[in-house]
Short mmCIF file of C-alpha atoms and ligand atoms in Angstrom, two decimals:
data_model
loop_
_atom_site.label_atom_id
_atom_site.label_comp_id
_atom_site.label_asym_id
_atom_site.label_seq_id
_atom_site.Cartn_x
_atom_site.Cartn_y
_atom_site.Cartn_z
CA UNK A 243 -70.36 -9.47 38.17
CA UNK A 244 -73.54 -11.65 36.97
CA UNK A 245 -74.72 -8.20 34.88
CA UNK A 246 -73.19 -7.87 31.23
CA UNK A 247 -73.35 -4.19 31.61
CA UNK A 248 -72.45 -3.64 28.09
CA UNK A 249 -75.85 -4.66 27.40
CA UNK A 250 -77.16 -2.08 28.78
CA UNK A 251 -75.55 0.30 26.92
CA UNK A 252 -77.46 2.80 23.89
CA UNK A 253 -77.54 1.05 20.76
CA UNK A 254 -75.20 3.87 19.56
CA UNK A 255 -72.56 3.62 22.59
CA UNK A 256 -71.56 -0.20 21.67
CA UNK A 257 -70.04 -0.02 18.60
CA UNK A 258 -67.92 3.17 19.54
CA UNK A 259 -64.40 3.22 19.58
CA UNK A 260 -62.98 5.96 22.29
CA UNK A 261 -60.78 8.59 20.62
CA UNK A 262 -57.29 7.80 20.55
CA UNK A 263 -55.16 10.89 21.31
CA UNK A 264 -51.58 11.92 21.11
CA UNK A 265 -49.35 10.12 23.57
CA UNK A 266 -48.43 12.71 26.30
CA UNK A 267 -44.58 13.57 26.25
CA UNK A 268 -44.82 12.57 30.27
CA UNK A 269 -45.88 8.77 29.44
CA UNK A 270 -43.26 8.20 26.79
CA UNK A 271 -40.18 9.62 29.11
CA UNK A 272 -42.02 7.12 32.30
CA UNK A 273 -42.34 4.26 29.32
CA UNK A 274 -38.88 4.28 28.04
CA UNK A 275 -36.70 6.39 30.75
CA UNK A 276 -35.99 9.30 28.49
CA UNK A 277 -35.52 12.75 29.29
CA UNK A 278 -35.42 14.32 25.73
CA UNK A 279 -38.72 14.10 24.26
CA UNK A 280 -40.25 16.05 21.04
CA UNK A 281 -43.87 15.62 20.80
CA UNK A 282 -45.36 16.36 17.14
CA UNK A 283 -48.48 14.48 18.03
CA UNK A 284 -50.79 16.62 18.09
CA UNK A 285 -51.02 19.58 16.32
CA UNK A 286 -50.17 21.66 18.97
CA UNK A 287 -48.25 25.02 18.99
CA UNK A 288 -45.00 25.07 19.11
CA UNK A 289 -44.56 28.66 20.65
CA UNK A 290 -45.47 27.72 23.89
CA UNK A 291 -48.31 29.94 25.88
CA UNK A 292 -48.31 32.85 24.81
CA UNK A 293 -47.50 35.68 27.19
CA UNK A 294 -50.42 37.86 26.75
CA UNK A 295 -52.11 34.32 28.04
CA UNK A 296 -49.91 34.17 31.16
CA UNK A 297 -50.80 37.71 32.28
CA UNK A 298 -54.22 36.66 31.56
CA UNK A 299 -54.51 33.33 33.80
CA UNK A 300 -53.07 35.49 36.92
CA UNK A 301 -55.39 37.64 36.97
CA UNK A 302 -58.45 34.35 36.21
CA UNK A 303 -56.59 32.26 39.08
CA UNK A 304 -57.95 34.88 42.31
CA UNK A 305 -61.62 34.14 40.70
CA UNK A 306 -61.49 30.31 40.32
CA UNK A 307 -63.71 30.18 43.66
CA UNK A 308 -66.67 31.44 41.43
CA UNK A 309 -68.50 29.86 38.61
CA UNK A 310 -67.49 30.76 34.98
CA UNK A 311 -69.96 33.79 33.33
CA UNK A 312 -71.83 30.94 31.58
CA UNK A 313 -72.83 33.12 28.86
CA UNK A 314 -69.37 33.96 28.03
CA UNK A 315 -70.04 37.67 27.71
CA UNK A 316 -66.23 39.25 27.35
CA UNK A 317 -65.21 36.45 25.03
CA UNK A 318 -68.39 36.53 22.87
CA UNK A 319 -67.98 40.42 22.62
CA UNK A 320 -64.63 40.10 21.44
CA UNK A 321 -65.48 37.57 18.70
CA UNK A 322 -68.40 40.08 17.74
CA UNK A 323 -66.22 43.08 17.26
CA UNK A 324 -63.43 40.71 15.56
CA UNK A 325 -65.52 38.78 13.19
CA UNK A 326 -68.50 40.58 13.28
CA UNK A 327 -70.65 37.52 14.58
CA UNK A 328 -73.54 39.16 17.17
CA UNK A 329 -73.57 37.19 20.41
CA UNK A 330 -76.66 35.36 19.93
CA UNK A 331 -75.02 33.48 17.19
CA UNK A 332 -72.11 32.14 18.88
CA UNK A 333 -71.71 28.90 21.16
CA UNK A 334 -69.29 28.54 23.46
CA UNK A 335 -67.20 25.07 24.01
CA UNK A 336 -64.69 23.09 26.67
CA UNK A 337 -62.73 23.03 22.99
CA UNK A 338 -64.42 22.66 19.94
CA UNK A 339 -64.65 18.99 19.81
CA UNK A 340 -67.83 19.97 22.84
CA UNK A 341 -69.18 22.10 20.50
CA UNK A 342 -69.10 19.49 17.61
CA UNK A 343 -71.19 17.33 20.17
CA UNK A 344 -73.36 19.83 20.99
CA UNK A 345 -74.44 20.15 17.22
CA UNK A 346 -75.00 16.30 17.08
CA UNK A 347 -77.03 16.14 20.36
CA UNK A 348 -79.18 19.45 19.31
CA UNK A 349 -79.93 17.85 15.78
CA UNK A 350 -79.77 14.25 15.74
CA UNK A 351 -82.12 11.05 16.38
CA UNK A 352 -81.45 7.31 15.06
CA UNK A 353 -83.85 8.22 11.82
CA UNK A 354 -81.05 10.66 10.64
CA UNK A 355 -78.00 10.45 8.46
CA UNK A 356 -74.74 12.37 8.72
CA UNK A 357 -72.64 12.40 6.00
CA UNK A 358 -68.77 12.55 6.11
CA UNK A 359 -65.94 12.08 3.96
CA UNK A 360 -63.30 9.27 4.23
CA UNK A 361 -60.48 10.29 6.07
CA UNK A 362 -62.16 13.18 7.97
CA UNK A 363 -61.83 13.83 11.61
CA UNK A 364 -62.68 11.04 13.98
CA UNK A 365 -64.42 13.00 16.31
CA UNK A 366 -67.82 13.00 13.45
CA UNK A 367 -68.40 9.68 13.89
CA UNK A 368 -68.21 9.54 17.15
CA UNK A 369 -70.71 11.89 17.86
CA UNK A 370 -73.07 11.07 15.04
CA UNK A 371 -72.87 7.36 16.08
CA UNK A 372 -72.95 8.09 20.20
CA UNK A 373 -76.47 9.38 19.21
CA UNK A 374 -77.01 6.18 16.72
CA UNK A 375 -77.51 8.12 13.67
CA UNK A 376 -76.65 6.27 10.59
CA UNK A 377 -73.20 7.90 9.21
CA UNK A 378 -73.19 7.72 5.57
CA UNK A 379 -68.71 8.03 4.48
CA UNK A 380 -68.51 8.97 0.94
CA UNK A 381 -64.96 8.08 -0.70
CA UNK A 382 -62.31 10.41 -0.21
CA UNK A 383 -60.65 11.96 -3.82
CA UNK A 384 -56.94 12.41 -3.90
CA UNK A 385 -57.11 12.34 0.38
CA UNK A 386 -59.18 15.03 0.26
CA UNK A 387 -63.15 15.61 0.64
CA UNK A 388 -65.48 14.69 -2.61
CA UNK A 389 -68.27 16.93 -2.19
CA UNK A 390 -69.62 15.87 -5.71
CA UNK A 391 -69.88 12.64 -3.70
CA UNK A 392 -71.12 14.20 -0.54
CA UNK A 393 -73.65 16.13 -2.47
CA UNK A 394 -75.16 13.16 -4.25
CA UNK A 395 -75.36 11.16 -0.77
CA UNK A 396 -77.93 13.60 0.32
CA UNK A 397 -81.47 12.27 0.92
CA UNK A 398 -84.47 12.78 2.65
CA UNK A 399 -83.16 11.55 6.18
CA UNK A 400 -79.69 13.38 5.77
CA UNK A 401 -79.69 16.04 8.97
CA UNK A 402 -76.12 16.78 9.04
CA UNK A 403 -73.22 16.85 6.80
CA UNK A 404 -69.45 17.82 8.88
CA UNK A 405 -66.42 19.22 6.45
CA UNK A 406 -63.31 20.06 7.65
CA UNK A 407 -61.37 22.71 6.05
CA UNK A 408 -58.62 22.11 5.93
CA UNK A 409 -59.00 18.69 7.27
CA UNK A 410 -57.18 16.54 9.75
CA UNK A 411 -55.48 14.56 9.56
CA UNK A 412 -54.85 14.67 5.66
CA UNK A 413 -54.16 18.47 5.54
CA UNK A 414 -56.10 18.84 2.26
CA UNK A 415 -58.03 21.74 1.95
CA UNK A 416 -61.30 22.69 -0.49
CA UNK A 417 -61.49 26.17 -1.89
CA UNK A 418 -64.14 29.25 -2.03
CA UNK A 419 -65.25 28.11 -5.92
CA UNK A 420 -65.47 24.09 -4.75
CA UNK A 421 -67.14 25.06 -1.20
CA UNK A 422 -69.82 27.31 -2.21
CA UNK A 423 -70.86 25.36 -5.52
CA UNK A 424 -71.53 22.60 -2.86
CA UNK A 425 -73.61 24.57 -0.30
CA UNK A 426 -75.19 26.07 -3.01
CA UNK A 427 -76.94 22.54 -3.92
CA UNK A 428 -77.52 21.25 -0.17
CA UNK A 429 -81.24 22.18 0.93
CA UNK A 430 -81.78 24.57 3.77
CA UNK A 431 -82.93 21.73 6.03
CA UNK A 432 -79.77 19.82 6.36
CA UNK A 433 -77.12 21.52 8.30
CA UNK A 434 -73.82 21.89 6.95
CA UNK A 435 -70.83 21.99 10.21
CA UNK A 436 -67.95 23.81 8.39
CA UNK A 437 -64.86 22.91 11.10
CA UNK A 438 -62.24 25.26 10.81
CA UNK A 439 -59.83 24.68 13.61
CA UNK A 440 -56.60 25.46 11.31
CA UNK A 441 -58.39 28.17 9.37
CA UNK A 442 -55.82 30.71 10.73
CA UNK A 443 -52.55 28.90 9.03
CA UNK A 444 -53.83 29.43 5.79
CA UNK A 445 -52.72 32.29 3.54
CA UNK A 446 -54.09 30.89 -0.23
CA UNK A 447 -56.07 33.69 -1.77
CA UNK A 448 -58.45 31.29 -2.64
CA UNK A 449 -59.20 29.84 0.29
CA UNK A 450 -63.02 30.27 1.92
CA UNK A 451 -63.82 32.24 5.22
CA UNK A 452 -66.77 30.52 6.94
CA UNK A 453 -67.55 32.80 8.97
CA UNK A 454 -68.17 35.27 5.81
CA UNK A 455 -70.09 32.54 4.18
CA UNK A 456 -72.50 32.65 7.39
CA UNK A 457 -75.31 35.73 6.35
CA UNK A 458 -75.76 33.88 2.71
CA UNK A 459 -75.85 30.00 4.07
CA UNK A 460 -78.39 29.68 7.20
CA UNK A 461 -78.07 25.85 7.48
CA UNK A 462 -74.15 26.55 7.89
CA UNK A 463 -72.38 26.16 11.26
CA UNK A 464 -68.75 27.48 11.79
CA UNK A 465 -66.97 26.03 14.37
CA UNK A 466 -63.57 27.45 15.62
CA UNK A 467 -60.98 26.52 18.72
CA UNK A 468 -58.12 28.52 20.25
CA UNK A 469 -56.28 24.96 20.44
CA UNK A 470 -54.25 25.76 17.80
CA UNK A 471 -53.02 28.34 15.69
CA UNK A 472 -53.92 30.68 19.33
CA UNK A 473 -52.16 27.83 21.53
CA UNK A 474 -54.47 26.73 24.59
CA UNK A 475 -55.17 23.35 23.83
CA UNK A 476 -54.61 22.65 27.56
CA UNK A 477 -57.11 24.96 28.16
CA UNK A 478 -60.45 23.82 25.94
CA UNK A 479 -62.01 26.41 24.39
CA UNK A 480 -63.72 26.71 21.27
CA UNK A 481 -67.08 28.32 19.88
CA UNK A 482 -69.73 27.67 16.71
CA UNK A 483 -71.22 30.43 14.99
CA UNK A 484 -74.14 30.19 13.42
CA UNK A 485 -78.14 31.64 13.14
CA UNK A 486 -79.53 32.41 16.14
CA UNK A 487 -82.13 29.63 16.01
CA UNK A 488 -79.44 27.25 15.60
CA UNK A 489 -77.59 28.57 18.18
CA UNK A 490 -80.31 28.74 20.92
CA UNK A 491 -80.79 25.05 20.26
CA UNK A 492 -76.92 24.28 20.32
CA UNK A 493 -77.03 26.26 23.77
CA UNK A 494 -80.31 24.43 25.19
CA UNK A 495 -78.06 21.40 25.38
CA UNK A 496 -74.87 22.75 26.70
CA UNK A 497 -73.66 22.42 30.32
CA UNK A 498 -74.01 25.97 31.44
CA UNK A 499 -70.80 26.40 32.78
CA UNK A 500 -68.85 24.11 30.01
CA UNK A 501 -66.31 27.02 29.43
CA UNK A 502 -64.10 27.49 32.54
CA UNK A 503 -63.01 31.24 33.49
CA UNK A 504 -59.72 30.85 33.02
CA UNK A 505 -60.17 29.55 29.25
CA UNK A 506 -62.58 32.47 28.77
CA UNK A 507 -59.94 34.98 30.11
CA UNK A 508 -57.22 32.95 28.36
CA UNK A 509 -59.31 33.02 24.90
CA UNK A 510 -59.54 36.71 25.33
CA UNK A 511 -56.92 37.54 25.74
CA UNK A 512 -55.00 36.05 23.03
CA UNK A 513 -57.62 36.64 20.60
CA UNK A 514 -56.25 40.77 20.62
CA UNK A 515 -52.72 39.27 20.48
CA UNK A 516 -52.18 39.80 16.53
CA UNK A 517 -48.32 39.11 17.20
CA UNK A 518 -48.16 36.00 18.46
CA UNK A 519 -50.85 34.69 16.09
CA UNK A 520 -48.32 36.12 13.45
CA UNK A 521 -45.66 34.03 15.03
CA UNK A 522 -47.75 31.39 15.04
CA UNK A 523 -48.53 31.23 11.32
CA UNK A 524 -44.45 32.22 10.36
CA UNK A 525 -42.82 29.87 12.35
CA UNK A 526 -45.34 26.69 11.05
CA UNK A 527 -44.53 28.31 7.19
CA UNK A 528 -41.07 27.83 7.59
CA UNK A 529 -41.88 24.54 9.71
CA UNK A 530 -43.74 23.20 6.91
CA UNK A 531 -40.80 23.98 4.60
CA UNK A 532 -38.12 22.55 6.44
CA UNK A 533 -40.48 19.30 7.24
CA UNK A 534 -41.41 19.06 3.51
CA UNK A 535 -37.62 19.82 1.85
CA UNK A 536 -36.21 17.01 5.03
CA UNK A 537 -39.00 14.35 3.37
CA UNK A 538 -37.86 15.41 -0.30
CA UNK A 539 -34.85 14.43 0.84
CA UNK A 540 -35.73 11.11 2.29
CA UNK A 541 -37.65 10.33 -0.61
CA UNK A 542 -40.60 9.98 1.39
CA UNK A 543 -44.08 10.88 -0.37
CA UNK A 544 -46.50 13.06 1.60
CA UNK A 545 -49.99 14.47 1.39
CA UNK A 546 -49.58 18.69 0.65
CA UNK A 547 -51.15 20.03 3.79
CA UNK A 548 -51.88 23.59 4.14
CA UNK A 549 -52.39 22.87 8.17
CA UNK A 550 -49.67 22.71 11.44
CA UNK A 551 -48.91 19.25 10.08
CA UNK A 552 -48.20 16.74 7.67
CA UNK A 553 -49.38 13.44 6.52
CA UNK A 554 -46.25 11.04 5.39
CA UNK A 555 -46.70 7.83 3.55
CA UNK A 556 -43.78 5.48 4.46
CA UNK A 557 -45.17 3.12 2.06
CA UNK A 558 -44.87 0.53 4.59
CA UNK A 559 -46.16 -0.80 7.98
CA UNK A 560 -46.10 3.02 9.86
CA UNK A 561 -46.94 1.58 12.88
CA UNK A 562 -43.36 -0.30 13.32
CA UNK A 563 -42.15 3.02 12.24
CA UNK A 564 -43.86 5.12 15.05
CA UNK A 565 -42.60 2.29 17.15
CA UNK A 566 -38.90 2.58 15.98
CA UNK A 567 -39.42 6.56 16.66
CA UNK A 568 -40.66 6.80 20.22
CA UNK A 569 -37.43 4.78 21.15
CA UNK A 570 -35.40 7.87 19.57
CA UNK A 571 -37.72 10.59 21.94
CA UNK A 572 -40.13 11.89 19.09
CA UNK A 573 -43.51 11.40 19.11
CA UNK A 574 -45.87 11.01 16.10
CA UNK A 575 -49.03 10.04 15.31
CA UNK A 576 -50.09 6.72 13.90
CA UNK A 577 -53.37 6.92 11.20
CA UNK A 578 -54.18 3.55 10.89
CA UNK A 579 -57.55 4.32 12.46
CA UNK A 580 -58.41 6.69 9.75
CA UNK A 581 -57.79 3.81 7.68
CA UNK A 582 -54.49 4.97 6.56
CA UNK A 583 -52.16 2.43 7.83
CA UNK A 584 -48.80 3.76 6.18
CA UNK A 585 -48.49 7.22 7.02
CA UNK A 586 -47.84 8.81 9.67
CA UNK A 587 -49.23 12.53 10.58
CA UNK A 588 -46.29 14.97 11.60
CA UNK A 589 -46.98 18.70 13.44
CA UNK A 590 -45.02 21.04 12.35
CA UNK A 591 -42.98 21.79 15.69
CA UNK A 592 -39.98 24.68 15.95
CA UNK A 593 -37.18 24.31 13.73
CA UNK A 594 -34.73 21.92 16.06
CA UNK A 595 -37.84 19.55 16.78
CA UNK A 596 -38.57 19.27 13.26
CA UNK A 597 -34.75 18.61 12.22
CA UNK A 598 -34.80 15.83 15.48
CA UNK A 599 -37.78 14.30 14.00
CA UNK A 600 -36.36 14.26 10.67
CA UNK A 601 -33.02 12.48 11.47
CA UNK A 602 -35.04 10.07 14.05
CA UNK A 603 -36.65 9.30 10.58
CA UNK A 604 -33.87 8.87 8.64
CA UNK A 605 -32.04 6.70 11.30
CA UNK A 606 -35.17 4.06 11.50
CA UNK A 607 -35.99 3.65 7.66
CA UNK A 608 -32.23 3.14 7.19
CA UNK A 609 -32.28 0.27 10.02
C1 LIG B 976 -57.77 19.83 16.61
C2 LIG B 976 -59.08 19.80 15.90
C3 LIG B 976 -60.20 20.39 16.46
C4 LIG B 976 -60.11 21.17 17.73
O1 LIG B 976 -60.38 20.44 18.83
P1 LIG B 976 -60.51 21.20 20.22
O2 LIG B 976 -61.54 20.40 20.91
O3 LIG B 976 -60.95 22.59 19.95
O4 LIG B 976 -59.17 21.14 20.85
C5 LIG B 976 -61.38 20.37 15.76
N1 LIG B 976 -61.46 19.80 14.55
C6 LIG B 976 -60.40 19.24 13.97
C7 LIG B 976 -60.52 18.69 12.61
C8 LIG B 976 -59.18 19.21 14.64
O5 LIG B 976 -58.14 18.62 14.07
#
């Protein structure tokens, strides 16, 4: 090979780093020969598919020979009548990390800035730097986002600004009063992405509906995925609502057939299944309590998360520590590329997976 082909890539593409996801529970049991694996890696549900999913897929399955509806007509009627949202204002995604993209490729050129906090979602940067926009991080405040900080990094060239609430992987959350007092100061010309993929776990009264927000913000984009509080991660399928100017753009560069029929029936499906959504959000409650009370206990410090998971600082090296706890079958995730090299982000997983993961824990920090 006498071509350095990473020359030729974008001035954007060389610096990235590719996302590093959850290990799969089928490459720890080939690594290590075990049988009994928990995986709380990933924010996944715990509840398994849901049923009214399963009925779903068998009837998607004896279609799979056609192309998806690329306009995503059932689903997007659904989400109207549920959230009120007309159809023209909604984007469809293969998960909501495409629809994150989508946003960057619509809206961004190597003259803009896109601001982000410390400690948010990986996924930000990697679009906003794929497309070699400048990414401007503001310091995080007590883990969580500092829009006083955000706001005053907003200048001419800022295009973009992405907030996660709550946010992963820190858990930390911003409420109604601190969200709209920021949107309130960012001009209508620089578009605020509001990602709420773990919207549905929370219950505080004070806590800020996006989608709500959407009629008195135009620059503000919600974006949404059923991978997990509604539990098809496998599946990828998400969706941004926003204006319908911003929305035709997101959709002028979006593959047209990016959600797959059996994700739309899937999606659909679940989205009328109140019940196991219900489940959903009990079972991580009591989860989170159990998780939270076992780390009391331990006298480990952690970062109060009103998500599916739970950001522990070992105060220590985590990564020996993740190390120590894939030998004992439970899988967590290491955040030393969020810059957060002792803790270690938990999911909330079903009551025996979280008391497995909390002995594993107590075994290795006693070694
Ligand atoms: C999990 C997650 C998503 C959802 O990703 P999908 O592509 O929909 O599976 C989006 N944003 C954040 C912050 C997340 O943690």
């Amino acid at each position: 090979m006498s071509c350095d082909f990473l020359a030729l890539a974008a001035a954007g593409v060389k610096g990235l780093t590719p996302y590093q996801p959850g290990k799969p529970v089928e490459e720890l049991q080939r690594e290590l020969g075990l049988i009994d694996v928990v995986k709380l890696a990933s924010n996944e549900n715990p509840l398994g598919v849901a049923d009214s999913v399963k009925q779903a897929l068998t009837q998607g399955v004896s279609e799979l020979h056609r192309y998806p509806d690329a306009n995503g007509f059932e689903l997007k009627t659904k989400l109207q009548r549920r959230f009120a949202i007309e159809a023209n204002c909604l984007t469809l995604g293969n998960g909501s990390n495409d629809v994150l993209e989508l946003i960057a490729r619509a809206l961004l050129t190597p003259a803009d800035e896109v601001i982000y906090s410390q400690y948010a979602f990986l996924v930000y940067p990697l679009v906003a730097q794929a497309l070699g926009a400048k990414a401007v991080v503001t310091p995080a405040k007590d883990w969580g986002h500092d829009l006083q900080a955000m706001a005053a990094a907003i200048n001419e060239q800022t295009k973009l600004i992405f907030i996660a609430n709550p946010n992963n992987p820190t858990g930390t959350w911003l409420d109604y009063t601190a969200l709209t007092e920021f949107l309130d100061q960012v001009p209508e010309d620089v578009v605020v992405v509001l990602d709420e993929a773990y919207t549905e776990y929370v219950e505080r009264a004070d806590f800020p509906n996006g989608l709500a927000l959407l009629p008195r913000y135009s620059n503000l984009v919600v974006t949404r995925t059923f991978s997990k509080a509604y539990g098809l991660a496998g599946l990828r399928i998400g969706y941004a609502a926003a204006n319908a100017q911003l929305t035709d753009l997101f959709n002028r560069v979006r593959q047209p057939f990016n959600a797959n029929q059996c994700a739309l029936h899937a999606a659909s499906a679940v989205l009328d299944d109140q019940d196991y959504l219900q489940r959903s959000v009990s079972v991580n409650q009591q989860g989170m309590q159990q998780l939270t009370a076992g780390l009391d206990q331990l006298g480990l410090a952690y970062i109060p998360s009103v998500g599916n998971f739970v950001c522990v600082n070992l105060a220590r090296d985590a990564g020996a520590v993740y190390q120590a706890l894939l030998a004992e079958g439970v899988i967590v995730r290491p955040v030393a590329n969020y810059g957060m090299p002792q803790h270690l982000r938990i999911s909330i997983g079903l009551a025996e997976e979280n008391s497995r993961c909390l002995a594993a824990l107590k075994k290795v920090l006693s070694a």
